[in-house]
PDB file of C-alpha atoms and ligand atoms in Angstrom:
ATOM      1  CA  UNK A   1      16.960  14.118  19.889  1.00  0.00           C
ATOM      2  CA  UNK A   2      15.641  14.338  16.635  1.00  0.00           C
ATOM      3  CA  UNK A   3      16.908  13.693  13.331  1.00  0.00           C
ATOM      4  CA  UNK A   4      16.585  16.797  10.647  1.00  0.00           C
ATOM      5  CA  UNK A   5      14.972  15.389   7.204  1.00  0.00           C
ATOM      6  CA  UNK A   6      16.306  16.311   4.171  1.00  0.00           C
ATOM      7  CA  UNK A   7      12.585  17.119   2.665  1.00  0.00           C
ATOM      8  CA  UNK A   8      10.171  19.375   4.264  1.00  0.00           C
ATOM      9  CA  UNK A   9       7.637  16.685   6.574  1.00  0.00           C
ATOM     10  CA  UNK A  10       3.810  16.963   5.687  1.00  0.00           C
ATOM     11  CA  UNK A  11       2.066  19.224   8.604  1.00  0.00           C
ATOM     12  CA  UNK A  12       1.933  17.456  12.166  1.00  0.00           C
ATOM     13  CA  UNK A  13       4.059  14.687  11.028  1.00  0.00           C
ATOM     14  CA  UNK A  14       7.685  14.238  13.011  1.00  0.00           C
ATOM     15  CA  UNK A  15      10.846  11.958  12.787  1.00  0.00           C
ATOM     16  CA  UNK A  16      10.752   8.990  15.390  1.00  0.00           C
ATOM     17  CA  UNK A  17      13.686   6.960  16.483  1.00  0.00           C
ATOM     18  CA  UNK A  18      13.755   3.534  14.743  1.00  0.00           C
ATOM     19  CA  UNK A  19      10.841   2.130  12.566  1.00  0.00           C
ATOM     20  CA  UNK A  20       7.391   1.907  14.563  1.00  0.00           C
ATOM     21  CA  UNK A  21       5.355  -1.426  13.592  1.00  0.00           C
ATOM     22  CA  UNK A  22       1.884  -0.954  13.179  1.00  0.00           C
ATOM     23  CA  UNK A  23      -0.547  -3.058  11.924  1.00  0.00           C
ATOM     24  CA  UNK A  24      -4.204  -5.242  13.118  1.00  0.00           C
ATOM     25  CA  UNK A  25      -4.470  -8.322  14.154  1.00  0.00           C
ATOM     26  CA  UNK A  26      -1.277 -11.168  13.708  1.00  0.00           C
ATOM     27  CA  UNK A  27       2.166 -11.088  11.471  1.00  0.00           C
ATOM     28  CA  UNK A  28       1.154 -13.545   8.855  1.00  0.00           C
ATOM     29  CA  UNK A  29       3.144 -16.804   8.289  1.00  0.00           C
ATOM     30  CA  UNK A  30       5.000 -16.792   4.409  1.00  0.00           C
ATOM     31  CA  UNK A  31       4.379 -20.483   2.759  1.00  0.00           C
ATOM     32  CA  UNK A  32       6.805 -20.057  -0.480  1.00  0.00           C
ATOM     33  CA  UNK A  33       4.527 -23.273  -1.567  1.00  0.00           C
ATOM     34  CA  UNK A  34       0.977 -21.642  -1.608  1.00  0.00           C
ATOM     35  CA  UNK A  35       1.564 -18.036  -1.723  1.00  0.00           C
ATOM     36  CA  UNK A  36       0.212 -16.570  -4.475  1.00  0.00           C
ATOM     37  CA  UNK A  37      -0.449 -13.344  -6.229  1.00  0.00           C
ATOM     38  CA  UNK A  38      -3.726 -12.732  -8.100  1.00  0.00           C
ATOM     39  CA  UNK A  39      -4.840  -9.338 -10.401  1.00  0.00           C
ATOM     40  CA  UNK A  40      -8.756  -9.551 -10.326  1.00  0.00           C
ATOM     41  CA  UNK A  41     -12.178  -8.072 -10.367  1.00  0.00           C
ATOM     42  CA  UNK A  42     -12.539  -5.458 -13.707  1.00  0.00           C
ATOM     43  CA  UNK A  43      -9.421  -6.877 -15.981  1.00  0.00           C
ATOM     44  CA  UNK A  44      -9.988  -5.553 -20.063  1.00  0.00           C
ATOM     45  CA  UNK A  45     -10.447  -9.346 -20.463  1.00  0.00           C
ATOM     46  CA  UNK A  46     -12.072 -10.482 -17.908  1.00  0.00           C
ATOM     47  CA  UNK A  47      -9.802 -13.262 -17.037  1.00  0.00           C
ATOM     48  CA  UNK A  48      -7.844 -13.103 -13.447  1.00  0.00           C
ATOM     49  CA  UNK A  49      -4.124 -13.069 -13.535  1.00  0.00           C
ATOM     50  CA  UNK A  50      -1.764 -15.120 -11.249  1.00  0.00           C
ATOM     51  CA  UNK A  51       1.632 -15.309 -10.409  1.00  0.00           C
ATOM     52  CA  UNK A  52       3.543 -17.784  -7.814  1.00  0.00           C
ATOM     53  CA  UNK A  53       6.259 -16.724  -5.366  1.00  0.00           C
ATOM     54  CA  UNK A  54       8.513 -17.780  -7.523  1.00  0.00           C
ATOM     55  CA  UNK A  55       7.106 -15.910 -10.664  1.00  0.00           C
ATOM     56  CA  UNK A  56       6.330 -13.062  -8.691  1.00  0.00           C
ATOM     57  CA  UNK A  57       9.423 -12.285  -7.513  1.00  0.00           C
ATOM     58  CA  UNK A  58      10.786 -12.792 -11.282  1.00  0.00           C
ATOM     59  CA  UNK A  59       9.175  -9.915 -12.339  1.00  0.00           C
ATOM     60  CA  UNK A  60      10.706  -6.902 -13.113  1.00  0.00           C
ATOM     61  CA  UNK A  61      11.347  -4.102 -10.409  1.00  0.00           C
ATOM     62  CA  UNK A  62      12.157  -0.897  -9.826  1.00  0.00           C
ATOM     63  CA  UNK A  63      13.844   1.408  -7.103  1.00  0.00           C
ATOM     64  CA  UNK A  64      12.683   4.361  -5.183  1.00  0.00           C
ATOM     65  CA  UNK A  65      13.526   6.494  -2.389  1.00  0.00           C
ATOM     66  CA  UNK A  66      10.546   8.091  -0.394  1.00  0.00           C
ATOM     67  CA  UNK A  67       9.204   9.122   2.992  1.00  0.00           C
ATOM     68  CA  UNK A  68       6.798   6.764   5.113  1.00  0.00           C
ATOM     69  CA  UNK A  69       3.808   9.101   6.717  1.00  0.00           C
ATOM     70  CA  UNK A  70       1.712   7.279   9.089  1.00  0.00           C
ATOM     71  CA  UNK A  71      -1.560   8.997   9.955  1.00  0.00           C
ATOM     72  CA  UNK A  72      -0.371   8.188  13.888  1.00  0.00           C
ATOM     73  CA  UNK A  73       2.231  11.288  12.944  1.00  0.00           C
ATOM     74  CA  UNK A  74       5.033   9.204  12.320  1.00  0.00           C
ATOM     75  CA  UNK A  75       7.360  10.178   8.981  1.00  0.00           C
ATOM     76  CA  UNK A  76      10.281   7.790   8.580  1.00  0.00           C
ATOM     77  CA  UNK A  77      12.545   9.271   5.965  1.00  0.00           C
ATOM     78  CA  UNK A  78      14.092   8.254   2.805  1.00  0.00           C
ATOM     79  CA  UNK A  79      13.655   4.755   2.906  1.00  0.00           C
ATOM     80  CA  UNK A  80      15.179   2.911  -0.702  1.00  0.00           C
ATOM     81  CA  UNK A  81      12.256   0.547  -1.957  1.00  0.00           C
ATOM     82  CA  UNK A  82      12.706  -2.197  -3.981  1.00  0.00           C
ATOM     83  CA  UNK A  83      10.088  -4.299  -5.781  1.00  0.00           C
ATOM     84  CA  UNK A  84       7.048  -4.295  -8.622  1.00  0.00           C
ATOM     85  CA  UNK A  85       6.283  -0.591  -9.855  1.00  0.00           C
ATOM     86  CA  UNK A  86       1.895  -0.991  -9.876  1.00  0.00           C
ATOM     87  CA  UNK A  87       2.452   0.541 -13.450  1.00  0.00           C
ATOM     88  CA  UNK A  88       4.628  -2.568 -14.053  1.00  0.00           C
ATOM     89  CA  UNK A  89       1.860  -5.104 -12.654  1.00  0.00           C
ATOM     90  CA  UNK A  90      -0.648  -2.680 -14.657  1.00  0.00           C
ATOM     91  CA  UNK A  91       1.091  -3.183 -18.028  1.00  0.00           C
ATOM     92  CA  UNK A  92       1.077  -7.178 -17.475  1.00  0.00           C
ATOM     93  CA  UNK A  93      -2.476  -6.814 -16.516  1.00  0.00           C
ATOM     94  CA  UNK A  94      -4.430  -4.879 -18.117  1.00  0.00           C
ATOM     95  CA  UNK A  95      -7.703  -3.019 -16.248  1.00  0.00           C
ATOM     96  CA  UNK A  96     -11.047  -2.345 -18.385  1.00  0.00           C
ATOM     97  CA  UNK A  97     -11.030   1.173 -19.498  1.00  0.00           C
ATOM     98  CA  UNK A  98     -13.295   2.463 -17.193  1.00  0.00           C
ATOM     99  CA  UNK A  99     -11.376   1.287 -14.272  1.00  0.00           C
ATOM    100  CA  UNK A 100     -11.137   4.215 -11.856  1.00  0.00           C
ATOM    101  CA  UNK A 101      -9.652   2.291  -8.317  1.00  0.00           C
ATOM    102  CA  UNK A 102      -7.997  -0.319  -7.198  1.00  0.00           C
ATOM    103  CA  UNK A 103      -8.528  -2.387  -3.889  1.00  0.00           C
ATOM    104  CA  UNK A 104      -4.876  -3.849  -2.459  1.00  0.00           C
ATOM    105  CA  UNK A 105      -6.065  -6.723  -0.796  1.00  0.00           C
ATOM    106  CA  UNK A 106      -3.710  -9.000   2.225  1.00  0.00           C
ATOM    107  CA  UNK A 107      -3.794 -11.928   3.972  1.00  0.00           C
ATOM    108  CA  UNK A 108      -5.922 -12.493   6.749  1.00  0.00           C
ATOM    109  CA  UNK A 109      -8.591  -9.626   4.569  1.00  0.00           C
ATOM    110  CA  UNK A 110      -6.915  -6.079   5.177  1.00  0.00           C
ATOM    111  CA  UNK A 111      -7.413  -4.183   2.128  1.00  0.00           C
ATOM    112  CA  UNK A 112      -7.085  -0.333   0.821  1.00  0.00           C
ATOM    113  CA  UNK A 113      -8.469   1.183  -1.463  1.00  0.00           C
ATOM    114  CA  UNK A 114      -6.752   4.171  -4.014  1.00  0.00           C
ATOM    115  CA  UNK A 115      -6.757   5.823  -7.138  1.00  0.00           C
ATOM    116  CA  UNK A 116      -5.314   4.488  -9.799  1.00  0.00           C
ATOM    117  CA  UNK A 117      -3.509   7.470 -10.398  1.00  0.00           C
ATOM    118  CA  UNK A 118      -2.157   6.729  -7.230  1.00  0.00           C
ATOM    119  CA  UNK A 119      -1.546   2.993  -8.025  1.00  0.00           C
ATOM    120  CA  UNK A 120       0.334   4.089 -11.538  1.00  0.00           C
ATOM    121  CA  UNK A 121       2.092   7.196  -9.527  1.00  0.00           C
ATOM    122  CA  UNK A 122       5.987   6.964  -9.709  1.00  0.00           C
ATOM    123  CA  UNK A 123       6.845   5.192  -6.102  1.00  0.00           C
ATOM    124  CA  UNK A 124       4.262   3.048  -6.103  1.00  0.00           C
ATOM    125  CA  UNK A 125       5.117  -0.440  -5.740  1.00  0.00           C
ATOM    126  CA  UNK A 126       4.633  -3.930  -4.475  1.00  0.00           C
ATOM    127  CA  UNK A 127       7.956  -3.622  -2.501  1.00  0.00           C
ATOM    128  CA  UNK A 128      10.152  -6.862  -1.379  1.00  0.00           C
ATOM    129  CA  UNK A 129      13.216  -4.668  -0.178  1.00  0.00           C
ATOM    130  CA  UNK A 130      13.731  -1.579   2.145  1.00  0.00           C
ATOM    131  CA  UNK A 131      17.225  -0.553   1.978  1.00  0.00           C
ATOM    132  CA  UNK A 132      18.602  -3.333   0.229  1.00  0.00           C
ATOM    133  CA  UNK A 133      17.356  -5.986   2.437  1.00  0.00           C
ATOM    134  CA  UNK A 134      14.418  -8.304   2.370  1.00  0.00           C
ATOM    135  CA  UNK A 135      11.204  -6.917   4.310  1.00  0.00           C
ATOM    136  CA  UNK A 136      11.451  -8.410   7.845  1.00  0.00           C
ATOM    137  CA  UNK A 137       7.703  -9.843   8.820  1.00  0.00           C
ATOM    138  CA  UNK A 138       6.417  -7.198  10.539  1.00  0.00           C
ATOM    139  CA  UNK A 139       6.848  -5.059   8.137  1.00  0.00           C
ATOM    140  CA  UNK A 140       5.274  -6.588   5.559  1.00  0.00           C
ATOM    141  CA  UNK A 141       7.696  -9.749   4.321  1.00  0.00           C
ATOM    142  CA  UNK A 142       7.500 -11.326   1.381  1.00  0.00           C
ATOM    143  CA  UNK A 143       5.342  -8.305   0.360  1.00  0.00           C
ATOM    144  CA  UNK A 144       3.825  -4.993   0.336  1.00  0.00           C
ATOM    145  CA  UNK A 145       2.432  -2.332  -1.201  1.00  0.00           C
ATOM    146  CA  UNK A 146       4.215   1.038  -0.704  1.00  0.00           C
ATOM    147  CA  UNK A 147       2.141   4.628  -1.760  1.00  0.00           C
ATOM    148  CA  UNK A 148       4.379   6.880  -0.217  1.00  0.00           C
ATOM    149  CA  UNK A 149       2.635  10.215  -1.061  1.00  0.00           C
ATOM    150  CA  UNK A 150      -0.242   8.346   0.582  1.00  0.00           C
ATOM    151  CA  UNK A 151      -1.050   7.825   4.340  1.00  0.00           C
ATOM    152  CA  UNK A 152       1.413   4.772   5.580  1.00  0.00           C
ATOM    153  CA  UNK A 153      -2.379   2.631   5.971  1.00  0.00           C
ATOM    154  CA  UNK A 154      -2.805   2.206   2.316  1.00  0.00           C
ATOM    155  CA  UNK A 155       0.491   0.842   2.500  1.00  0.00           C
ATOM    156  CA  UNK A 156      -0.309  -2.841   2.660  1.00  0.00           C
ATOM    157  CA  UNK A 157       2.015  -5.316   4.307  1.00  0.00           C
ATOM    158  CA  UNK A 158       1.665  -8.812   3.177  1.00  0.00           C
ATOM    159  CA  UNK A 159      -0.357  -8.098  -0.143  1.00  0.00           C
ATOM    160  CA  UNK A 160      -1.727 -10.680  -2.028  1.00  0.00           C
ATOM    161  CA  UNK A 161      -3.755  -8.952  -5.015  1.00  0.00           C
ATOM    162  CA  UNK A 162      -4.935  -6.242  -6.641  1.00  0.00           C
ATOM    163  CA  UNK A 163      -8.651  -6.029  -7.647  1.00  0.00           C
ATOM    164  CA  UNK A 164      -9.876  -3.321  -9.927  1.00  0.00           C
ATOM    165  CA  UNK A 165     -12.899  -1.630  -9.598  1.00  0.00           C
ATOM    166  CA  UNK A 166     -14.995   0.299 -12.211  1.00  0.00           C
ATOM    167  CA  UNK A 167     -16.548   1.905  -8.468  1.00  0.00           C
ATOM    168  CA  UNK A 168     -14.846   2.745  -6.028  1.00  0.00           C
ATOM    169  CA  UNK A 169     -15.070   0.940  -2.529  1.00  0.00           C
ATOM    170  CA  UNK A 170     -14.011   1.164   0.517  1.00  0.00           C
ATOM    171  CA  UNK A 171     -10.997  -1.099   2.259  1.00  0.00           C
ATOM    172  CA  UNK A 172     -10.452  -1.661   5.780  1.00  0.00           C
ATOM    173  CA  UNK A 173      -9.581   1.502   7.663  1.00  0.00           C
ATOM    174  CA  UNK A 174     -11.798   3.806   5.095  1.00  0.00           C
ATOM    175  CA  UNK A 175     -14.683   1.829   6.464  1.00  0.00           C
ATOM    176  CA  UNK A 176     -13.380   2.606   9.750  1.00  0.00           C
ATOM    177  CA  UNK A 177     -13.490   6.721   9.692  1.00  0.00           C
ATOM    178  CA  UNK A 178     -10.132   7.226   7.747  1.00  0.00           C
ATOM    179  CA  UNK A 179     -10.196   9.398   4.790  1.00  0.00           C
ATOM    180  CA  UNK A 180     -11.076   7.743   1.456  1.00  0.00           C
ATOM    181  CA  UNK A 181      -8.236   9.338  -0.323  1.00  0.00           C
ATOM    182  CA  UNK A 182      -5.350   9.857   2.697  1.00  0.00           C
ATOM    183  CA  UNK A 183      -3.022  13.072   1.226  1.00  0.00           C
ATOM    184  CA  UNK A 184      -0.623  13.828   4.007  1.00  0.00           C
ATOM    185  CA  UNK A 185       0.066  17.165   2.251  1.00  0.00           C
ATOM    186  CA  UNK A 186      -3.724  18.182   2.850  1.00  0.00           C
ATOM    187  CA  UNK A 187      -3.999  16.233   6.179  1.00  0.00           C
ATOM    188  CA  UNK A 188      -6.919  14.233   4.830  1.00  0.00           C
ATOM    189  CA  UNK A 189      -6.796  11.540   7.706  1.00  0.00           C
ATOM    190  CA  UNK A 190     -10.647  11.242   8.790  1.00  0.00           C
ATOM    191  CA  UNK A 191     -13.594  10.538   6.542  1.00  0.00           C
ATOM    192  CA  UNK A 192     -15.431  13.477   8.178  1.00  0.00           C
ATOM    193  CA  UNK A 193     -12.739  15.602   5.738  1.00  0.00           C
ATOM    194  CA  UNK A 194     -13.683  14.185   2.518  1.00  0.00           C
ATOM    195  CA  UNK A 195     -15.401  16.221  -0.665  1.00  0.00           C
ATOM    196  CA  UNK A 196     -18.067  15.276  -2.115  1.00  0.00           C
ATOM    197  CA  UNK A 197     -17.579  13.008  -5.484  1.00  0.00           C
ATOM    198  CA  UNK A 198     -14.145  10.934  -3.759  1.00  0.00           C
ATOM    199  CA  UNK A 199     -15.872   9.502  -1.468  1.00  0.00           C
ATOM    200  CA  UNK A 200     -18.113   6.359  -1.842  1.00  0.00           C
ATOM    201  CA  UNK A 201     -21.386   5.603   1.264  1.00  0.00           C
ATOM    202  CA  UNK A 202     -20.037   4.969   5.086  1.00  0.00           C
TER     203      UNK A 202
HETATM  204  N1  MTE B   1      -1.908  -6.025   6.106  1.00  0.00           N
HETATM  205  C1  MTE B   1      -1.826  -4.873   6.794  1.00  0.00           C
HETATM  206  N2  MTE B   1      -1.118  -3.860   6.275  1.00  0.00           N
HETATM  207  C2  MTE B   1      -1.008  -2.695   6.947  1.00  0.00           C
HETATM  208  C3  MTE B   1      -1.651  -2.504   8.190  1.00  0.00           C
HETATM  209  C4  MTE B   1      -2.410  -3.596   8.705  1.00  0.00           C
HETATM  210  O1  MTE B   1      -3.035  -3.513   9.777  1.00  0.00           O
HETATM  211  N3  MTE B   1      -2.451  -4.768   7.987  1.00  0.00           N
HETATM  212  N4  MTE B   1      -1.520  -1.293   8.855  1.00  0.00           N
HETATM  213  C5  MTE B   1      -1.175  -0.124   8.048  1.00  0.00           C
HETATM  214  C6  MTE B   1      -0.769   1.016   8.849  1.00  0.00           C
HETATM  215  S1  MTE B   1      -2.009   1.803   9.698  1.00  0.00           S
HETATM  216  C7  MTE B   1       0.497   1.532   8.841  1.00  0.00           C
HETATM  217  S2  MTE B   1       0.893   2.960   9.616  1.00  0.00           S
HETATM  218  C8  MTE B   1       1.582   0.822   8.161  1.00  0.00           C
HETATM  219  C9  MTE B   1       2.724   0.605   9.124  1.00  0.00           C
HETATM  220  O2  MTE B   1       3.775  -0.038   8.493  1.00  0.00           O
HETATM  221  P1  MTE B   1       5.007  -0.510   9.349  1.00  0.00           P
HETATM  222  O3  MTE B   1       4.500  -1.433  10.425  1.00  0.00           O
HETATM  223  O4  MTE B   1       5.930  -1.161   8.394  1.00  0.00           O
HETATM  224  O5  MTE B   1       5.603   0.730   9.975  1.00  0.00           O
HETATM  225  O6  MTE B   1       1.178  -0.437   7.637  1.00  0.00           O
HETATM  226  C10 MTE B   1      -0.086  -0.417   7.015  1.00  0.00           C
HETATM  227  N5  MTE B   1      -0.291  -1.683   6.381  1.00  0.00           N
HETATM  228 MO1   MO B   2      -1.079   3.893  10.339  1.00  0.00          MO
END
């Protein structure tokens, strides 16, 4: 049985039942004490910025109701975030002007790399809820980054910065043969795909 979306589903994708975890390597451990959250690499001033759990989750949030489109084919639909728009943590830190990317980086090293159109697009966020409850651990808990007109692997569970970069670079899985800039609308899942000019060297 299948469940019939309320929006059309980017081409290939389909409805699953439940929520699929996906992810490399271990499910992180959250220690309230250490964690941190850090905006690096091209700031306007140069400086770094950091926030504790505690300030972190003080920040101001937003709400947001999208579809989650996994490059496996995967779509789970209308899911209610909750967290830190990036225009939000873009406002409190400001990126040099000729900032064109930013890298999400997590624990243990995963990273992704977008736009930062896409990182200042409405829905993007540094989520802490899914339908009004906290992320569980695999999915991410205490954070991660949602891009939900993106491919689900820029989507990075247990964030812990942002670095901005005046060139772009490539994170974890766009090293790895995934496409630099992941559109599920245009099927842009394998670096093979890319155009010229959005795509930095292999
Ligand atoms: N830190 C981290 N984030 C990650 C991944 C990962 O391996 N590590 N996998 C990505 C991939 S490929 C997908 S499809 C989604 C899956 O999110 P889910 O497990 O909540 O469904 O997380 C993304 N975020
Ligand atoms: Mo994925």
């Amino acid at each position: 049985m299948s469940v019939e979306p309320e929006r059309p589903l980017p081409p290939g994708q389909y409805v699953p039942r439940g929520w699929p975890v996906l992810h490399y390597g271990p499910v992180p451990k959250f220690r309230p004490s250490t964690w941190d959250f850090r905006v690096f690499g091209d700031t306007a001033s140069g400086e770094q910025y950091r926030w504790t759990w505690e300030e972190f989750e003080g920040l101001p949030q937003t709400k947001a109701v999208a579809d989650f489109h996994c490059v496996t084919k995967f779509t789970i639909p209308d899911n209610l975030w909750e967290g830190i728009s990036g225009s939000a943590l873009v406002e409190l830190a400001p990126p040099h002007p000729d900032v064109t990317h930013v890298m999400v980086w997590a624990e243990y090293g995963y990273s992704a790399n977008i736009r930062m159109a896409d990182f200042l697009a409405e829905g993007t966020m540094l989520a802490l809820y899914r339908d009004g409850e906290r992320l569980t651990p695999d999915h991410g808990f205490p954070v991660r980054l949602v891009v939900p007109h993106l491919y689900a692997w820029k989507s990075v569970k247990w964030a812990r910065g942002v670095e901005y970069l005046i060139q772009d670079r490539r994170g974890f899985w766009e090293e790895r043969g995934y496409h630099n800039v992941a559109d599920p609308w245009r099927e842009q899942r394998y670096s093979y795909q890319e155009d010229d000019g959005e795509n930095p060297p292999l």
